[in-house]
Structure formats: structure tokens, C-alpha cells
Amino acid sequence: MPEVVTAIRDRVAAFWNKVETGDMPLDYDRDGGLIDRLHAIGDPGDEIDLSSDNRIPFLLSEVADSQAAMAASRRRRTQQRPR
């Protein structure tokens, strides 16, 4: 899981670098509603620290459990096929 967190951090840093350099223009037609909702939360310049509210490990665990269940189901189906 640490590699997933590292990949997310790298992508977030790349995103904000593009925003800061102007390489990622805002698409208000597509994103205007979301931008308005984000700016309606808190005061301008405030940052929200979600480091203690990290759901990524839980979500990754759910994905792994689902994948394992699907693999087990495929194995059962394969074993039950007539030969």
C-alpha cells in the first residue's frame, strides 16, 4: 500500500505544478460546479489536513477482498464445468 500512497502524492504534486504554471487551464463548463462547491467550504487560503482521515488503506483492502472473491468464484466455476 505505501506504493499507492506514493503514486497518489506524486500525481497530486504534478497536478498542482500544472495549475501553478498555467499548464492546466480550468474548464469552467466541465468543472465550474465543483469549483464553486470547493470554494464555498472554509475561508480562502485555508487548508484541510486529511492525514488523520485516510480512507485509502480501507478502500484498497476492499478492492483486494473483492478481487480475491472474484478469483475464488472463477476457480469454483472452472472446477464445476463438465469435461
PDB file of N, CA and C in Angstrom:
ATOM      1  N   MET A   1       0.787  -1.203   0.000  1.00  0.00           N
ATOM      2  CA  MET A   1       0.000   0.000   0.000  1.00  0.00           C
ATOM      3  C   MET A   1       0.837   1.279   0.000  1.00  0.00           C
ATOM      4  N   PRO A   2       2.023   1.282   0.562  1.00  0.00           N
ATOM      5  CA  PRO A   2       2.807   2.520   0.532  1.00  0.00           C
ATOM      6  C   PRO A   2       3.069   3.013  -0.893  1.00  0.00           C
ATOM      7  N   GLU A   3       3.203   2.076  -1.839  1.00  0.00           N
ATOM      8  CA  GLU A   3       3.451   2.485  -3.221  1.00  0.00           C
ATOM      9  C   GLU A   3       2.244   3.211  -3.815  1.00  0.00           C
ATOM     10  N   VAL A   4       1.048   2.841  -3.386  1.00  0.00           N
ATOM     11  CA  VAL A   4      -0.154   3.523  -3.865  1.00  0.00           C
ATOM     12  C   VAL A   4      -0.197   4.945  -3.325  1.00  0.00           C
ATOM     13  N   VAL A   5       0.094   5.098  -2.057  1.00  0.00           N
ATOM     14  CA  VAL A   5       0.103   6.431  -1.446  1.00  0.00           C
ATOM     15  C   VAL A   5       1.170   7.300  -2.112  1.00  0.00           C
ATOM     16  N   THR A   6       2.327   6.731  -2.379  1.00  0.00           N
ATOM     17  CA  THR A   6       3.402   7.479  -3.050  1.00  0.00           C
ATOM     18  C   THR A   6       2.959   7.903  -4.444  1.00  0.00           C
ATOM     19  N   ALA A   7       2.312   7.004  -5.186  1.00  0.00           N
ATOM     20  CA  ALA A   7       1.837   7.333  -6.529  1.00  0.00           C
ATOM     21  C   ALA A   7       0.800   8.447  -6.490  1.00  0.00           C
ATOM     22  N   ILE A   8      -0.090   8.397  -5.508  1.00  0.00           N
ATOM     23  CA  ILE A   8      -1.108   9.450  -5.382  1.00  0.00           C
ATOM     24  C   ILE A   8      -0.447  10.784  -5.060  1.00  0.00           C
ATOM     25  N   ARG A   9       0.498  10.774  -4.139  1.00  0.00           N
ATOM     26  CA  ARG A   9       1.192  12.020  -3.792  1.00  0.00           C
ATOM     27  C   ARG A   9       1.928  12.597  -4.999  1.00  0.00           C
ATOM     28  N   ASP A  10       2.575  11.735  -5.784  1.00  0.00           N
ATOM     29  CA  ASP A  10       3.288  12.194  -6.978  1.00  0.00           C
ATOM     30  C   ASP A  10       2.324  12.826  -7.984  1.00  0.00           C
ATOM     31  N   ARG A  11       1.175  12.197  -8.171  1.00  0.00           N
ATOM     32  CA  ARG A  11       0.196  12.727  -9.135  1.00  0.00           C
ATOM     33  C   ARG A  11      -0.422  14.032  -8.645  1.00  0.00           C
ATOM     34  N   VAL A  12      -0.657  14.122  -7.349  1.00  0.00           N
ATOM     35  CA  VAL A  12      -1.194  15.369  -6.796  1.00  0.00           C
ATOM     36  C   VAL A  12      -0.178  16.489  -6.977  1.00  0.00           C
ATOM     37  N   ALA A  13       1.091  16.213  -6.692  1.00  0.00           N
ATOM     38  CA  ALA A  13       2.144  17.228  -6.859  1.00  0.00           C
ATOM     39  C   ALA A  13       2.244  17.657  -8.321  1.00  0.00           C
ATOM     40  N   ALA A  14       2.158  16.699  -9.245  1.00  0.00           N
ATOM     41  CA  ALA A  14       2.219  17.033 -10.673  1.00  0.00           C
ATOM     42  C   ALA A  14       1.018  17.885 -11.075  1.00  0.00           C
ATOM     43  N   PHE A  15      -0.160  17.544 -10.551  1.00  0.00           N
ATOM     44  CA  PHE A  15      -1.367  18.321 -10.844  1.00  0.00           C
ATOM     45  C   PHE A  15      -1.194  19.769 -10.411  1.00  0.00           C
ATOM     46  N   TRP A  16      -0.777  19.964  -9.137  1.00  0.00           N
ATOM     47  CA  TRP A  16      -0.658  21.328  -8.635  1.00  0.00           C
ATOM     48  C   TRP A  16       0.464  22.095  -9.322  1.00  0.00           C
ATOM     49  N   ASN A  17       1.495  21.402  -9.758  1.00  0.00           N
ATOM     50  CA  ASN A  17       2.545  22.051 -10.528  1.00  0.00           C
ATOM     51  C   ASN A  17       1.974  22.580 -11.842  1.00  0.00           C
ATOM     52  N   LYS A  18       1.131  21.774 -12.495  1.00  0.00           N
ATOM     53  CA  LYS A  18       0.494  22.225 -13.743  1.00  0.00           C
ATOM     54  C   LYS A  18      -0.433  23.412 -13.494  1.00  0.00           C
ATOM     55  N   VAL A  19      -1.155  23.380 -12.397  1.00  0.00           N
ATOM     56  CA  VAL A  19      -2.039  24.500 -12.075  1.00  0.00           C
ATOM     57  C   VAL A  19      -1.219  25.767 -11.851  1.00  0.00           C
ATOM     58  N   GLU A  20      -0.147  25.655 -11.066  1.00  0.00           N
ATOM     59  CA  GLU A  20       0.675  26.826 -10.737  1.00  0.00           C
ATOM     60  C   GLU A  20       1.372  27.409 -11.958  1.00  0.00           C
ATOM     61  N   THR A  21       1.780  26.562 -12.897  1.00  0.00           N
ATOM     62  CA  THR A  21       2.483  27.051 -14.087  1.00  0.00           C
ATOM     63  C   THR A  21       1.535  27.431 -15.212  1.00  0.00           C
ATOM     64  N   GLY A  22       0.235  27.185 -15.006  1.00  0.00           N
ATOM     65  CA  GLY A  22      -0.743  27.530 -16.038  1.00  0.00           C
ATOM     66  C   GLY A  22      -0.865  26.497 -17.130  1.00  0.00           C
ATOM     67  N   ASP A  23      -0.238  25.345 -16.964  1.00  0.00           N
ATOM     68  CA  ASP A  23      -0.308  24.291 -17.971  1.00  0.00           C
ATOM     69  C   ASP A  23      -1.621  23.514 -17.911  1.00  0.00           C
ATOM     70  N   MET A  24      -2.441  23.814 -16.918  1.00  0.00           N
ATOM     71  CA  MET A  24      -3.713  23.115 -16.785  1.00  0.00           C
ATOM     72  C   MET A  24      -4.813  24.161 -16.657  1.00  0.00           C
ATOM     73  N   PRO A  25      -5.298  24.639 -17.798  1.00  0.00           N
ATOM     74  CA  PRO A  25      -6.352  25.647 -17.720  1.00  0.00           C
ATOM     75  C   PRO A  25      -7.632  25.042 -17.146  1.00  0.00           C
ATOM     76  N   LEU A  26      -8.379  25.861 -16.437  1.00  0.00           N
ATOM     77  CA  LEU A  26      -9.635  25.404 -15.856  1.00  0.00           C
ATOM     78  C   LEU A  26     -10.700  25.311 -16.945  1.00  0.00           C
ATOM     79  N   ASP A  27     -11.487  24.280 -16.890  1.00  0.00           N
ATOM     80  CA  ASP A  27     -12.605  24.094 -17.810  1.00  0.00           C
ATOM     81  C   ASP A  27     -13.880  24.365 -17.015  1.00  0.00           C
ATOM     82  N   TYR A  28     -14.321  25.627 -17.027  1.00  0.00           N
ATOM     83  CA  TYR A  28     -15.465  26.009 -16.199  1.00  0.00           C
ATOM     84  C   TYR A  28     -16.754  25.334 -16.634  1.00  0.00           C
ATOM     85  N   ASP A  29     -16.891  25.033 -17.933  1.00  0.00           N
ATOM     86  CA  ASP A  29     -18.092  24.318 -18.375  1.00  0.00           C
ATOM     87  C   ASP A  29     -18.173  22.949 -17.712  1.00  0.00           C
ATOM     88  N   ARG A  30     -17.037  22.286 -17.626  1.00  0.00           N
ATOM     89  CA  ARG A  30     -16.999  20.948 -17.032  1.00  0.00           C
ATOM     90  C   ARG A  30     -16.900  20.995 -15.514  1.00  0.00           C
ATOM     91  N   ASP A  31     -16.072  21.903 -14.985  1.00  0.00           N
ATOM     92  CA  ASP A  31     -15.705  21.865 -13.567  1.00  0.00           C
ATOM     93  C   ASP A  31     -16.266  23.004 -12.729  1.00  0.00           C
ATOM     94  N   GLY A  32     -17.020  23.906 -13.337  1.00  0.00           N
ATOM     95  CA  GLY A  32     -17.481  25.094 -12.624  1.00  0.00           C
ATOM     96  C   GLY A  32     -18.258  24.792 -11.353  1.00  0.00           C
ATOM     97  N   GLY A  33     -19.177  23.826 -11.423  1.00  0.00           N
ATOM     98  CA  GLY A  33     -19.967  23.483 -10.240  1.00  0.00           C
ATOM     99  C   GLY A  33     -19.105  22.973  -9.104  1.00  0.00           C
ATOM    100  N   LEU A  34     -18.145  22.123  -9.424  1.00  0.00           N
ATOM    101  CA  LEU A  34     -17.239  21.590  -8.410  1.00  0.00           C
ATOM    102  C   LEU A  34     -16.365  22.695  -7.826  1.00  0.00           C
ATOM    103  N   ILE A  35     -15.856  23.561  -8.677  1.00  0.00           N
ATOM    104  CA  ILE A  35     -15.017  24.668  -8.207  1.00  0.00           C
ATOM    105  C   ILE A  35     -15.812  25.550  -7.244  1.00  0.00           C
ATOM    106  N   ASP A  36     -17.057  25.848  -7.599  1.00  0.00           N
ATOM    107  CA  ASP A  36     -17.894  26.662  -6.715  1.00  0.00           C
ATOM    108  C   ASP A  36     -18.105  25.985  -5.365  1.00  0.00           C
ATOM    109  N   ARG A  37     -18.368  24.681  -5.378  1.00  0.00           N
ATOM    110  CA  ARG A  37     -18.585  23.959  -4.113  1.00  0.00           C
ATOM    111  C   ARG A  37     -17.319  23.926  -3.267  1.00  0.00           C
ATOM    112  N   LEU A  38     -16.172  23.746  -3.914  1.00  0.00           N
ATOM    113  CA  LEU A  38     -14.910  23.707  -3.162  1.00  0.00           C
ATOM    114  C   LEU A  38     -14.617  25.050  -2.510  1.00  0.00           C
ATOM    115  N   HIS A  39     -14.905  26.131  -3.210  1.00  0.00           N
ATOM    116  CA  HIS A  39     -14.617  27.458  -2.665  1.00  0.00           C
ATOM    117  C   HIS A  39     -15.660  27.901  -1.650  1.00  0.00           C
ATOM    118  N   ALA A  40     -16.766  27.195  -1.578  1.00  0.00           N
ATOM    119  CA  ALA A  40     -17.798  27.534  -0.596  1.00  0.00           C
ATOM    120  C   ALA A  40     -17.456  26.967   0.779  1.00  0.00           C
ATOM    121  N   ILE A  41     -16.450  26.103   0.852  1.00  0.00           N
ATOM    122  CA  ILE A  41     -16.062  25.459   2.104  1.00  0.00           C
ATOM    123  C   ILE A  41     -14.906  26.233   2.724  1.00  0.00           C
ATOM    124  N   GLY A  42     -15.076  26.699   3.940  1.00  0.00           N
ATOM    125  CA  GLY A  42     -13.975  27.353   4.651  1.00  0.00           C
ATOM    126  C   GLY A  42     -13.667  28.731   4.110  1.00  0.00           C
ATOM    127  N   ASP A  43     -12.567  29.268   4.563  1.00  0.00           N
ATOM    128  CA  ASP A  43     -12.122  30.590   4.156  1.00  0.00           C
ATOM    129  C   ASP A  43     -11.053  30.459   3.078  1.00  0.00           C
ATOM    130  N   PRO A  44     -10.963  31.434   2.169  1.00  0.00           N
ATOM    131  CA  PRO A  44      -9.924  31.378   1.138  1.00  0.00           C
ATOM    132  C   PRO A  44      -8.538  31.210   1.770  1.00  0.00           C
ATOM    133  N   GLY A  45      -7.759  30.327   1.229  1.00  0.00           N
ATOM    134  CA  GLY A  45      -6.410  30.099   1.727  1.00  0.00           C
ATOM    135  C   GLY A  45      -6.319  29.052   2.812  1.00  0.00           C
ATOM    136  N   ASP A  46      -7.452  28.665   3.390  1.00  0.00           N
ATOM    137  CA  ASP A  46      -7.431  27.614   4.408  1.00  0.00           C
ATOM    138  C   ASP A  46      -7.088  26.279   3.766  1.00  0.00           C
ATOM    139  N   GLU A  47      -6.341  25.483   4.483  1.00  0.00           N
ATOM    140  CA  GLU A  47      -6.034  24.137   4.034  1.00  0.00           C
ATOM    141  C   GLU A  47      -6.672  23.145   4.972  1.00  0.00           C
ATOM    142  N   ILE A  48      -7.123  22.039   4.405  1.00  0.00           N
ATOM    143  CA  ILE A  48      -7.727  20.989   5.211  1.00  0.00           C
ATOM    144  C   ILE A  48      -6.716  19.856   5.312  1.00  0.00           C
ATOM    145  N   ASP A  49      -6.398  19.448   6.530  1.00  0.00           N
ATOM    146  CA  ASP A  49      -5.465  18.347   6.751  1.00  0.00           C
ATOM    147  C   ASP A  49      -6.265  17.062   6.936  1.00  0.00           C
ATOM    148  N   LEU A  50      -6.229  16.212   5.930  1.00  0.00           N
ATOM    149  CA  LEU A  50      -6.947  14.943   5.990  1.00  0.00           C
ATOM    150  C   LEU A  50      -6.014  13.773   6.300  1.00  0.00           C
ATOM    151  N   SER A  51      -4.806  14.062   6.765  1.00  0.00           N
ATOM    152  CA  SER A  51      -3.835  12.989   7.001  1.00  0.00           C
ATOM    153  C   SER A  51      -4.302  12.016   8.082  1.00  0.00           C
ATOM    154  N   SER A  52      -5.149  12.486   8.997  1.00  0.00           N
ATOM    155  CA  SER A  52      -5.652  11.574  10.024  1.00  0.00           C
ATOM    156  C   SER A  52      -6.993  10.967   9.631  1.00  0.00           C
ATOM    157  N   ASP A  53      -7.454  11.272   8.423  1.00  0.00           N
ATOM    158  CA  ASP A  53      -8.731  10.760   7.938  1.00  0.00           C
ATOM    159  C   ASP A  53      -8.478  10.025   6.620  1.00  0.00           C
ATOM    160  N   ASN A  54      -7.536   9.113   6.659  1.00  0.00           N
ATOM    161  CA  ASN A  54      -7.086   8.430   5.455  1.00  0.00           C
ATOM    162  C   ASN A  54      -7.900   7.157   5.230  1.00  0.00           C
ATOM    163  N   ARG A  55      -8.749   7.164   4.207  1.00  0.00           N
ATOM    164  CA  ARG A  55      -9.576   6.001   3.895  1.00  0.00           C
ATOM    165  C   ARG A  55      -8.923   5.117   2.833  1.00  0.00           C
ATOM    166  N   ILE A  56      -7.795   5.529   2.292  1.00  0.00           N
ATOM    167  CA  ILE A  56      -7.181   4.768   1.211  1.00  0.00           C
ATOM    168  C   ILE A  56      -6.865   3.335   1.627  1.00  0.00           C
ATOM    169  N   PRO A  57      -6.238   3.082   2.780  1.00  0.00           N
ATOM    170  CA  PRO A  57      -5.974   1.683   3.145  1.00  0.00           C
ATOM    171  C   PRO A  57      -7.259   0.843   3.214  1.00  0.00           C
ATOM    172  N   PHE A  58      -8.320   1.417   3.767  1.00  0.00           N
ATOM    173  CA  PHE A  58      -9.591   0.694   3.847  1.00  0.00           C
ATOM    174  C   PHE A  58     -10.125   0.387   2.450  1.00  0.00           C
ATOM    175  N   LEU A  59     -10.111   1.385   1.562  1.00  0.00           N
ATOM    176  CA  LEU A  59     -10.625   1.180   0.213  1.00  0.00           C
ATOM    177  C   LEU A  59      -9.788   0.166  -0.561  1.00  0.00           C
ATOM    178  N   LEU A  60      -8.463   0.221  -0.399  1.00  0.00           N
ATOM    179  CA  LEU A  60      -7.604  -0.753  -1.068  1.00  0.00           C
ATOM    180  C   LEU A  60      -7.856  -2.162  -0.544  1.00  0.00           C
ATOM    181  N   SER A  61      -8.113  -2.272   0.746  1.00  0.00           N
ATOM    182  CA  SER A  61      -8.430  -3.565   1.332  1.00  0.00           C
ATOM    183  C   SER A  61      -9.731  -4.109   0.756  1.00  0.00           C
ATOM    184  N   GLU A  62     -10.723  -3.244   0.584  1.00  0.00           N
ATOM    185  CA  GLU A  62     -11.990  -3.663  -0.024  1.00  0.00           C
ATOM    186  C   GLU A  62     -11.775  -4.159  -1.447  1.00  0.00           C
ATOM    187  N   VAL A  63     -10.960  -3.454  -2.209  1.00  0.00           N
ATOM    188  CA  VAL A  63     -10.675  -3.868  -3.585  1.00  0.00           C
ATOM    189  C   VAL A  63      -9.993  -5.233  -3.588  1.00  0.00           C
ATOM    190  N   ALA A  64      -9.000  -5.415  -2.731  1.00  0.00           N
ATOM    191  CA  ALA A  64      -8.286  -6.692  -2.662  1.00  0.00           C
ATOM    192  C   ALA A  64      -9.235  -7.828  -2.275  1.00  0.00           C
ATOM    193  N   ASP A  65     -10.120  -7.573  -1.307  1.00  0.00           N
ATOM    194  CA  ASP A  65     -11.090  -8.595  -0.905  1.00  0.00           C
ATOM    195  C   ASP A  65     -12.021  -8.948  -2.055  1.00  0.00           C
ATOM    196  N   SER A  66     -12.482  -7.951  -2.782  1.00  0.00           N
ATOM    197  CA  SER A  66     -13.373  -8.191  -3.919  1.00  0.00           C
ATOM    198  C   SER A  66     -12.666  -8.985  -5.010  1.00  0.00           C
ATOM    199  N   GLN A  67     -11.425  -8.632  -5.294  1.00  0.00           N
ATOM    200  CA  GLN A  67     -10.665  -9.355  -6.311  1.00  0.00           C
ATOM    201  C   GLN A  67     -10.445 -10.804  -5.904  1.00  0.00           C
ATOM    202  N   ALA A  68     -10.156 -11.035  -4.630  1.00  0.00           N
ATOM    203  CA  ALA A  68      -9.960 -12.400  -4.141  1.00  0.00           C
ATOM    204  C   ALA A  68     -11.258 -13.199  -4.249  1.00  0.00           C
ATOM    205  N   ALA A  69     -12.378 -12.583  -3.921  1.00  0.00           N
ATOM    206  CA  ALA A  69     -13.668 -13.270  -4.022  1.00  0.00           C
ATOM    207  C   ALA A  69     -13.999 -13.603  -5.476  1.00  0.00           C
ATOM    208  N   MET A  70     -13.703 -12.690  -6.377  1.00  0.00           N
ATOM    209  CA  MET A  70     -13.955 -12.949  -7.803  1.00  0.00           C
ATOM    210  C   MET A  70     -13.068 -14.084  -8.307  1.00  0.00           C
ATOM    211  N   ALA A  71     -11.809 -14.098  -7.902  1.00  0.00           N
ATOM    212  CA  ALA A  71     -10.893 -15.160  -8.316  1.00  0.00           C
ATOM    213  C   ALA A  71     -11.370 -16.508  -7.788  1.00  0.00           C
ATOM    214  N   ALA A  72     -11.824 -16.547  -6.540  1.00  0.00           N
ATOM    215  CA  ALA A  72     -12.334 -17.794  -5.957  1.00  0.00           C
ATOM    216  C   ALA A  72     -13.573 -18.260  -6.704  1.00  0.00           C
ATOM    217  N   SER A  73     -14.422 -17.337  -7.072  1.00  0.00           N
ATOM    218  CA  SER A  73     -15.628 -17.679  -7.824  1.00  0.00           C
ATOM    219  C   SER A  73     -15.269 -18.262  -9.195  1.00  0.00           C
ATOM    220  N   ARG A  74     -14.293 -17.662  -9.868  1.00  0.00           N
ATOM    221  CA  ARG A  74     -13.846 -18.191 -11.174  1.00  0.00           C
ATOM    222  C   ARG A  74     -13.294 -19.603 -11.023  1.00  0.00           C
ATOM    223  N   ARG A  75     -12.505 -19.824  -9.963  1.00  0.00           N
ATOM    224  CA  ARG A  75     -11.946 -21.170  -9.736  1.00  0.00           C
ATOM    225  C   ARG A  75     -13.059 -22.195  -9.522  1.00  0.00           C
ATOM    226  N   ARG A  76     -14.078 -21.827  -8.736  1.00  0.00           N
ATOM    227  CA  ARG A  76     -15.197 -22.739  -8.493  1.00  0.00           C
ATOM    228  C   ARG A  76     -15.938 -23.060  -9.796  1.00  0.00           C
ATOM    229  N   ARG A  77     -16.169 -22.028 -10.606  1.00  0.00           N
ATOM    230  CA  ARG A  77     -16.873 -22.256 -11.877  1.00  0.00           C
ATOM    231  C   ARG A  77     -16.073 -23.169 -12.789  1.00  0.00           C
ATOM    232  N   THR A  78     -14.759 -22.962 -12.822  1.00  0.00           N
ATOM    233  CA  THR A  78     -13.901 -23.766 -13.672  1.00  0.00           C
ATOM    234  C   THR A  78     -13.901 -25.221 -13.196  1.00  0.00           C
ATOM    235  N   GLN A  79     -13.888 -25.438 -11.914  1.00  0.00           N
ATOM    236  CA  GLN A  79     -13.881 -26.780 -11.358  1.00  0.00           C
ATOM    237  C   GLN A  79     -15.203 -27.503 -11.566  1.00  0.00           C
ATOM    238  N   GLN A  80     -16.288 -26.787 -11.716  1.00  0.00           N
ATOM    239  CA  GLN A  80     -17.612 -27.395 -11.834  1.00  0.00           C
ATOM    240  C   GLN A  80     -17.996 -27.688 -13.277  1.00  0.00           C
ATOM    241  N   ARG A  81     -17.211 -27.234 -14.218  1.00  0.00           N
ATOM    242  CA  ARG A  81     -17.534 -27.475 -15.629  1.00  0.00           C
ATOM    243  C   ARG A  81     -17.378 -28.968 -15.956  1.00  0.00           C
ATOM    244  N   PRO A  82     -18.344 -29.501 -16.719  1.00  0.00           N
ATOM    245  CA  PRO A  82     -18.211 -30.896 -17.132  1.00  0.00           C
ATOM    246  C   PRO A  82     -17.066 -31.037 -18.143  1.00  0.00           C
ATOM    247  N   ARG A  83     -16.434 -32.171 -18.093  1.00  0.00           N
ATOM    248  CA  ARG A  83     -15.286 -32.383 -19.008  1.00  0.00           C
ATOM    249  C   ARG A  83     -15.635 -33.333 -20.095  1.00  0.00           C
TER     250      ARG A  83
END
